Short mmCIF file of C-alpha atoms in Angstrom, two decimals:
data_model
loop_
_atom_site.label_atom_id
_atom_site.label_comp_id
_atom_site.label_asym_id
_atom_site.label_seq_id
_atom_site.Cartn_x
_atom_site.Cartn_y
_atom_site.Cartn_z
CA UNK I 17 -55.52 27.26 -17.30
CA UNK I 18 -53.69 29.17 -14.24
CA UNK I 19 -52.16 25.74 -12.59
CA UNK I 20 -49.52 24.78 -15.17
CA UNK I 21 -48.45 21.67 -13.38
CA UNK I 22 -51.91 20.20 -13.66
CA UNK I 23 -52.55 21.24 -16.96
CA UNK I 24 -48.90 19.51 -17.54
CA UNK I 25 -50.51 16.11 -16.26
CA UNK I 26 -54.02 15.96 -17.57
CA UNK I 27 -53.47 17.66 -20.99
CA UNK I 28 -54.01 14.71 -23.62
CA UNK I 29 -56.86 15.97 -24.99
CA UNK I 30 -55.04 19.02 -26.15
CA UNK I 31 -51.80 17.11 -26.86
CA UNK I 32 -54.04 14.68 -29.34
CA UNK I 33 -55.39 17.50 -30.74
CA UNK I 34 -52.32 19.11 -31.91
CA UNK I 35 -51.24 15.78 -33.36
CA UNK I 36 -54.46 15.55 -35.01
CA UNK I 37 -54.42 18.88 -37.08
CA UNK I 38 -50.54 18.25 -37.76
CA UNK I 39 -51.35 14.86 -39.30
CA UNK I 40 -54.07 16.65 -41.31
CA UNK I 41 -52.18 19.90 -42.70
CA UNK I 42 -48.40 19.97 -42.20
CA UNK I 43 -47.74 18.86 -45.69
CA UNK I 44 -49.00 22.22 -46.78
CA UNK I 45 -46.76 24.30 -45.20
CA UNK I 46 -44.55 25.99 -47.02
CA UNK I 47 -41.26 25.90 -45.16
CA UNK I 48 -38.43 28.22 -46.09
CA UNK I 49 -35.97 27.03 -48.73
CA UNK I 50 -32.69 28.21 -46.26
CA UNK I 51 -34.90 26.10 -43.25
CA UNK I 52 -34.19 29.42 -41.06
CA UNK I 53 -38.53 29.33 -40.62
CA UNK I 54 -39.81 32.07 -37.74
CA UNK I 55 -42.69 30.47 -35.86
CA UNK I 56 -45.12 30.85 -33.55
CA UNK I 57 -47.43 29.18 -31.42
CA UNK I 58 -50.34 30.63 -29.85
CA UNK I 59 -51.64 29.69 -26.75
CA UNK I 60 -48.97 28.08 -25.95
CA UNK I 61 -50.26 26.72 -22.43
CA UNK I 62 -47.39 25.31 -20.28
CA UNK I 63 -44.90 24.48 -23.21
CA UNK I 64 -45.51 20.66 -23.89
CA UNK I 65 -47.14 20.81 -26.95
CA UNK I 66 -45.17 23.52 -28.26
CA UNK I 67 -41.70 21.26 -27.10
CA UNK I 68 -42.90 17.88 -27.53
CA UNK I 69 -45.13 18.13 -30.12
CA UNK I 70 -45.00 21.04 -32.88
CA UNK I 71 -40.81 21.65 -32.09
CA UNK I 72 -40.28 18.09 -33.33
CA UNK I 73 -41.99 18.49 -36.82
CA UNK I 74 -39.77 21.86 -37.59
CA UNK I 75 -37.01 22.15 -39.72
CA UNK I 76 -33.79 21.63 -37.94
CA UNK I 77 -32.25 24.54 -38.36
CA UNK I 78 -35.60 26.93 -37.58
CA UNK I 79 -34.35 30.35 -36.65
CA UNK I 80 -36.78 30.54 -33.81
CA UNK I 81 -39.83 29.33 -31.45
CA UNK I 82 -41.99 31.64 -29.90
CA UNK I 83 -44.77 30.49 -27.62
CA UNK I 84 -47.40 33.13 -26.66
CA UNK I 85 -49.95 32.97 -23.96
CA UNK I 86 -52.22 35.13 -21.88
CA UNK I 87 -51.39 33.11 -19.08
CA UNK I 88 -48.37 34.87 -16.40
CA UNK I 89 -48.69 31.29 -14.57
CA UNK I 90 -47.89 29.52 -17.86
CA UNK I 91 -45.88 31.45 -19.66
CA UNK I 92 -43.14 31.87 -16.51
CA UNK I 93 -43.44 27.69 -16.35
CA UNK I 94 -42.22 27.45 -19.94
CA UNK I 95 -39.63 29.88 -19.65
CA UNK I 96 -38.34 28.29 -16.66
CA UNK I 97 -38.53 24.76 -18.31
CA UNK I 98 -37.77 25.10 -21.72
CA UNK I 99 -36.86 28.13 -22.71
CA UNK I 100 -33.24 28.16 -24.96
CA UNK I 101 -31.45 30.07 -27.28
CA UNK I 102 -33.72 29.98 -29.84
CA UNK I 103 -37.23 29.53 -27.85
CA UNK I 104 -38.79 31.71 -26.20
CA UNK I 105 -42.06 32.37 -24.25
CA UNK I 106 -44.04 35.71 -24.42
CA UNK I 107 -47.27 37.03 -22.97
CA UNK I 108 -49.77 37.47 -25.81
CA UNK I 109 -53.39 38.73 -26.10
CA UNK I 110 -54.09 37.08 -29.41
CA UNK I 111 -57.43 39.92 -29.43
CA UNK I 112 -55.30 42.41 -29.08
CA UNK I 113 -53.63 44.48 -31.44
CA UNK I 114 -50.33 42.83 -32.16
CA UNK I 115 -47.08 44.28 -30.60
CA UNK I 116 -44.97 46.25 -33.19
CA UNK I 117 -42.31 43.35 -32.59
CA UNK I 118 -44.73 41.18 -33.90
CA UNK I 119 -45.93 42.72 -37.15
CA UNK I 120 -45.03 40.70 -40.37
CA UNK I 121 -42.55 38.49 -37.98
CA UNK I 122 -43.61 35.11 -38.56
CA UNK I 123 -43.36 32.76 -41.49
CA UNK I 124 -45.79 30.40 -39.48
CA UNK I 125 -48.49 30.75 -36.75
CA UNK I 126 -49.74 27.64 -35.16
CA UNK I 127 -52.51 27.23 -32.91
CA UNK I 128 -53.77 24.05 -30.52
CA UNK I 129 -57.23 24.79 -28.57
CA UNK I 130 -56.41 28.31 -28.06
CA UNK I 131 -58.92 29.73 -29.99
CA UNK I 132 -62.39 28.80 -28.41
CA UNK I 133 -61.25 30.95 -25.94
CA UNK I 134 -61.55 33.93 -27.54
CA UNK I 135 -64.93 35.65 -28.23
CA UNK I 136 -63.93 38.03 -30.99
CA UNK I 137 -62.57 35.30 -33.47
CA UNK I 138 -62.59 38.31 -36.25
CA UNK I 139 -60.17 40.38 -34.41
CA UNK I 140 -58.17 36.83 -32.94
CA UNK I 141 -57.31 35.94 -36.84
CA UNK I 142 -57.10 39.40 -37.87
CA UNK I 143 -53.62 39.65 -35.49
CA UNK I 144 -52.44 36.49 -36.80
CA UNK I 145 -53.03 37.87 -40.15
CA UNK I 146 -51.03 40.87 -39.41
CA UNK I 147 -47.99 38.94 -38.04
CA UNK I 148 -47.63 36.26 -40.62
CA UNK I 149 -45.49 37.82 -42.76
CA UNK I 150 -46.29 38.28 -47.00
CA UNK I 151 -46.05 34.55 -47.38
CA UNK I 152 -46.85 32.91 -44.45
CA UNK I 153 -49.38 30.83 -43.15
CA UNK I 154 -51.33 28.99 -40.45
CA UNK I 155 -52.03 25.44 -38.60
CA UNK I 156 -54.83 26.26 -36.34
CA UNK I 157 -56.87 23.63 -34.54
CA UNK I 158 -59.77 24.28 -31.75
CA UNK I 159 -62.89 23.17 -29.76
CA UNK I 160 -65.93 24.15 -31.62
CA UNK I 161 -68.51 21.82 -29.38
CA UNK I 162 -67.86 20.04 -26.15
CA UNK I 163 -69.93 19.13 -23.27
CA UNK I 164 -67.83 20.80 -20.58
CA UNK I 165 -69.30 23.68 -22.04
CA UNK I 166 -73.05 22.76 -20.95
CA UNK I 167 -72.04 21.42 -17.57
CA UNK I 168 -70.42 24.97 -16.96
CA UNK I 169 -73.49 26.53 -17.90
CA UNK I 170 -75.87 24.80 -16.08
CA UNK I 171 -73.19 25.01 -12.60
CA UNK I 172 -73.56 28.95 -13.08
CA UNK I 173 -76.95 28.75 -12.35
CA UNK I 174 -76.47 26.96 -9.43
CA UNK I 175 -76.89 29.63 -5.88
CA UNK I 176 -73.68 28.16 -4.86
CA UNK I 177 -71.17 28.76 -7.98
CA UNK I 178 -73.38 31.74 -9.19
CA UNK I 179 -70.92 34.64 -7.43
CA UNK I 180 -68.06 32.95 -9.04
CA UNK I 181 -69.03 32.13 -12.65
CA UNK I 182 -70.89 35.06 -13.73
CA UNK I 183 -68.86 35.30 -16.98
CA UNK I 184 -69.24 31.97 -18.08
CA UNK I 185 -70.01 32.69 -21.68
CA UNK I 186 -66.50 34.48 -21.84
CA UNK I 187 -65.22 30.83 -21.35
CA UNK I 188 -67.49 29.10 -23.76
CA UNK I 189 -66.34 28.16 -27.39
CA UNK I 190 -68.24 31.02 -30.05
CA UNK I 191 -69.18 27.65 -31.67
CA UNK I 192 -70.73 25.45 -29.53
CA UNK I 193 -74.18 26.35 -30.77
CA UNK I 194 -73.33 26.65 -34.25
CA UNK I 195 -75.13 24.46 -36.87
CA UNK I 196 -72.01 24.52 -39.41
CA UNK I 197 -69.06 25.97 -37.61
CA UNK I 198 -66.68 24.87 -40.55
CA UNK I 199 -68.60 27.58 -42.94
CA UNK I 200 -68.38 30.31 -40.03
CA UNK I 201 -64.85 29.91 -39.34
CA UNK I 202 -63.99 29.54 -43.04
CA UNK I 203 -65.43 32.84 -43.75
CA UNK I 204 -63.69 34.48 -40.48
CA UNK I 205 -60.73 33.75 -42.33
CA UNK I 206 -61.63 34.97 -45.57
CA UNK I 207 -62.48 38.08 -43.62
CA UNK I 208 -59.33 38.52 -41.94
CA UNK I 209 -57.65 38.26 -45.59
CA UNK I 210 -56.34 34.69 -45.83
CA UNK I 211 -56.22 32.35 -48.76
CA UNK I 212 -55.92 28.87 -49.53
CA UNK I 213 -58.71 28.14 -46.56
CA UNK I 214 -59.30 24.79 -45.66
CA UNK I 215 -61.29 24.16 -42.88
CA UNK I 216 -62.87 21.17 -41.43
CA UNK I 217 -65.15 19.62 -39.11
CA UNK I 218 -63.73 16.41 -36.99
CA UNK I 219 -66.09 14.48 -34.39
CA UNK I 220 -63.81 12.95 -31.56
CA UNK I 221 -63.82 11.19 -28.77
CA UNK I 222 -61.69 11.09 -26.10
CA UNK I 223 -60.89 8.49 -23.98
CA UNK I 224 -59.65 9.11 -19.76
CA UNK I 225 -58.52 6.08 -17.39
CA UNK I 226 -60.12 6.37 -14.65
CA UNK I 227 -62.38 9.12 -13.03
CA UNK I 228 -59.24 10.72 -11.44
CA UNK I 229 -57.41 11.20 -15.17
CA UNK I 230 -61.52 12.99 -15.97
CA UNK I 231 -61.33 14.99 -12.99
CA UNK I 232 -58.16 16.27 -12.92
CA UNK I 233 -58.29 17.21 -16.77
CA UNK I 234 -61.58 19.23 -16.20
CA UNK I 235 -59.73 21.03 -13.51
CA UNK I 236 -57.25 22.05 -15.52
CA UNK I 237 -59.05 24.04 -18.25
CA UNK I 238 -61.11 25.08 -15.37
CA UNK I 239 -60.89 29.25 -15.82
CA UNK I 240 -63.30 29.82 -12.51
CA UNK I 241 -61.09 28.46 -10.14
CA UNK I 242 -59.27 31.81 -9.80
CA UNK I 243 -61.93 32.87 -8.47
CA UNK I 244 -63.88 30.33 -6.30
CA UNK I 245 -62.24 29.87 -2.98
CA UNK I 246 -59.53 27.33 -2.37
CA UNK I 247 -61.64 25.76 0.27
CA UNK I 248 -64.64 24.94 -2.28
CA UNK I 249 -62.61 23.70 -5.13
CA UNK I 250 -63.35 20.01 -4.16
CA UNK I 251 -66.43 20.72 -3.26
CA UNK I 252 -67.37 22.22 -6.58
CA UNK I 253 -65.70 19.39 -8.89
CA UNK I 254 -67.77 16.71 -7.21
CA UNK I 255 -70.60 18.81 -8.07
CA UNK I 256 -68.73 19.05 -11.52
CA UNK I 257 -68.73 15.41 -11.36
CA UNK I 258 -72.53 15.00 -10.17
CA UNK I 259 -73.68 16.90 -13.02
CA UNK I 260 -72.15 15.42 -15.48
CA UNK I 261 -72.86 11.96 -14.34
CA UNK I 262 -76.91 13.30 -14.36
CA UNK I 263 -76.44 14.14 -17.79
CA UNK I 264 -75.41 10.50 -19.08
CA UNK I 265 -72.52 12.34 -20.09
CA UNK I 266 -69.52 9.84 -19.01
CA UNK I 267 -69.75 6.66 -20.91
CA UNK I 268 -67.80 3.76 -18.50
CA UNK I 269 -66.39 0.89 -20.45
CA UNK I 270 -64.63 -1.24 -18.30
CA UNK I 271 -63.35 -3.73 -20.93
CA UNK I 272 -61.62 -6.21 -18.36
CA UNK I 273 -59.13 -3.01 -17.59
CA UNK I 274 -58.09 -2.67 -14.05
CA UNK I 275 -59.40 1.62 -14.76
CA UNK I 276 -62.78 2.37 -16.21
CA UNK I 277 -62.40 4.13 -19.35
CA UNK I 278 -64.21 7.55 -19.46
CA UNK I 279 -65.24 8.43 -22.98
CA UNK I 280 -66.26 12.03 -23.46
CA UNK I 281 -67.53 13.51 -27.42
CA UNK I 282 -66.74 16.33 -28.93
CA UNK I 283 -66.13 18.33 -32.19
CA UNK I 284 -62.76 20.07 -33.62
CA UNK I 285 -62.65 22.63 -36.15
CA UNK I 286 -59.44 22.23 -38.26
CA UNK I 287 -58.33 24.65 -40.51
CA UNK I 288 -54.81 25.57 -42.94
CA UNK I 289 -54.31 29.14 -44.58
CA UNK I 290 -51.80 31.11 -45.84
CA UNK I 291 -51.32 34.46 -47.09
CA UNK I 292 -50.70 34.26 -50.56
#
């Protein structure tokens, strides 16, 4: 989350996602009849999936690209790489109260694995809401369950990460308990004033070559790093590493393949809505 060129590398999980909930809900976007659509995407990370992904299923004479992020680190990264004419890359606090600028901008607000990052989902759609303008609408997709999640619970308990990860259910997706997260996040939406809500549940799997590929993707949604030491971070993704090898949680499948394949489960919520 704060190394961009790391997240750049290891980010397939993410960039299948996005693919995923495009696949599943692009058809029922309602693009502008003059094609001159004002989008956004939040949580924009780095830039890939906002370049090579969602920028390539636009119409091709959008008026404009914003990417949003919390992140300084990423957002200066996509400026500096892909940042044109007409796309741009802003900081953004989704939970916030939207910028003035930003009120009834957007015909449409996409969003890949930004979400489970935020605690106060009400207020998170709520500002997408309010930015969409009268008939826009929504892609969003994010992690509702994973197991990086219990591995990053159980480390903060640990004497040695303890100092460093004492907000660790900041980081942890508001739905990785949940017994139906599909119904909660359907009526979030409701809540915030959308229509047209569809919202499902997907059960995935994700496939790494080699332990290195594993490694260096947990590292780079990592969001304790900025604050453990430079000289421990090896140190503490071994232990990373250890614990979730204890927990039977990396399933090796060698197939005749030169790499192991690491196969890690999860769950996806994704969901369409507009505004009208």
């Amino acid at each position: 989350m704060f190394n961009p060129t790391l997240y750049h590398k290891a980010n397939s999980l993410q960039r299948r996602d996005a693919t995923d909930v495009l696949d599943k809900y692009l058809h029922l976007v309602e693009w502008r009849k003059d094609g001159k659509d004002v989008v956004l995407d939040v949580g924009c990370g780095e830039g890939d999936v906002t370049i090579n992904i969602l920028l390539k299923r636009l119409p091709i004479d959008f008026h404009s690209l914003t990417g949003g992020d919390l992140s300084v680190e990423m957002v200066d990264y996509a400026k500096n790489i892909y940042a044109t004419d007409k796309i741009d890359f802003v900081l953004m606090d989704i939970v916030a109260e939207p910028k003035p600028e930003h009120i009834n901008k957007y015909d449409h607000i996409f969003s890949f694995n930004c979400l489970n990052w935020a605690q106060d989902q009400a207020s998170a759609l709520r500002s997408m809401y309010n930015m969409l303008n009268e008939t826009g609408d929504c892609v969003i997709t994010l992690v509702a369950k994973h197991r990086i999640f219990d591995i990053w619970k159980l480390m903060s308990e640990d004497p040695r990460w303890e100092q460093y990860m004492r907000n660790t259910d900041k980081y942890i997706s508001p739905y990785n308990n949940s017994l139906n997260p599909a119904v909660e996040f359907r009526k979030l939406l409701l809540g915030a004033g959308f229509k047209n809500v569809k919202v499902q549940v997907k059960h995935k799997t994700h496939d790494y070559i080699g332990m290195k590929n594993y490694r260096d993707s947990a590292a780079a949604v990592n969001p304790f790093f900025k604050d453990i030491p430079k000289h421990l971070h090896e140190e503490y993704l071994d232990h990373f590493m250890y614990i979730t090898g204890e927990l039977g949680y990396l399933e090796e499948d060698n197939n005749g393949r030169e790499k192991e394949l690491i196969k890690t489960n999860y769950s996806s919520l994704l969901a369409y809505a507009s505004k009208r």
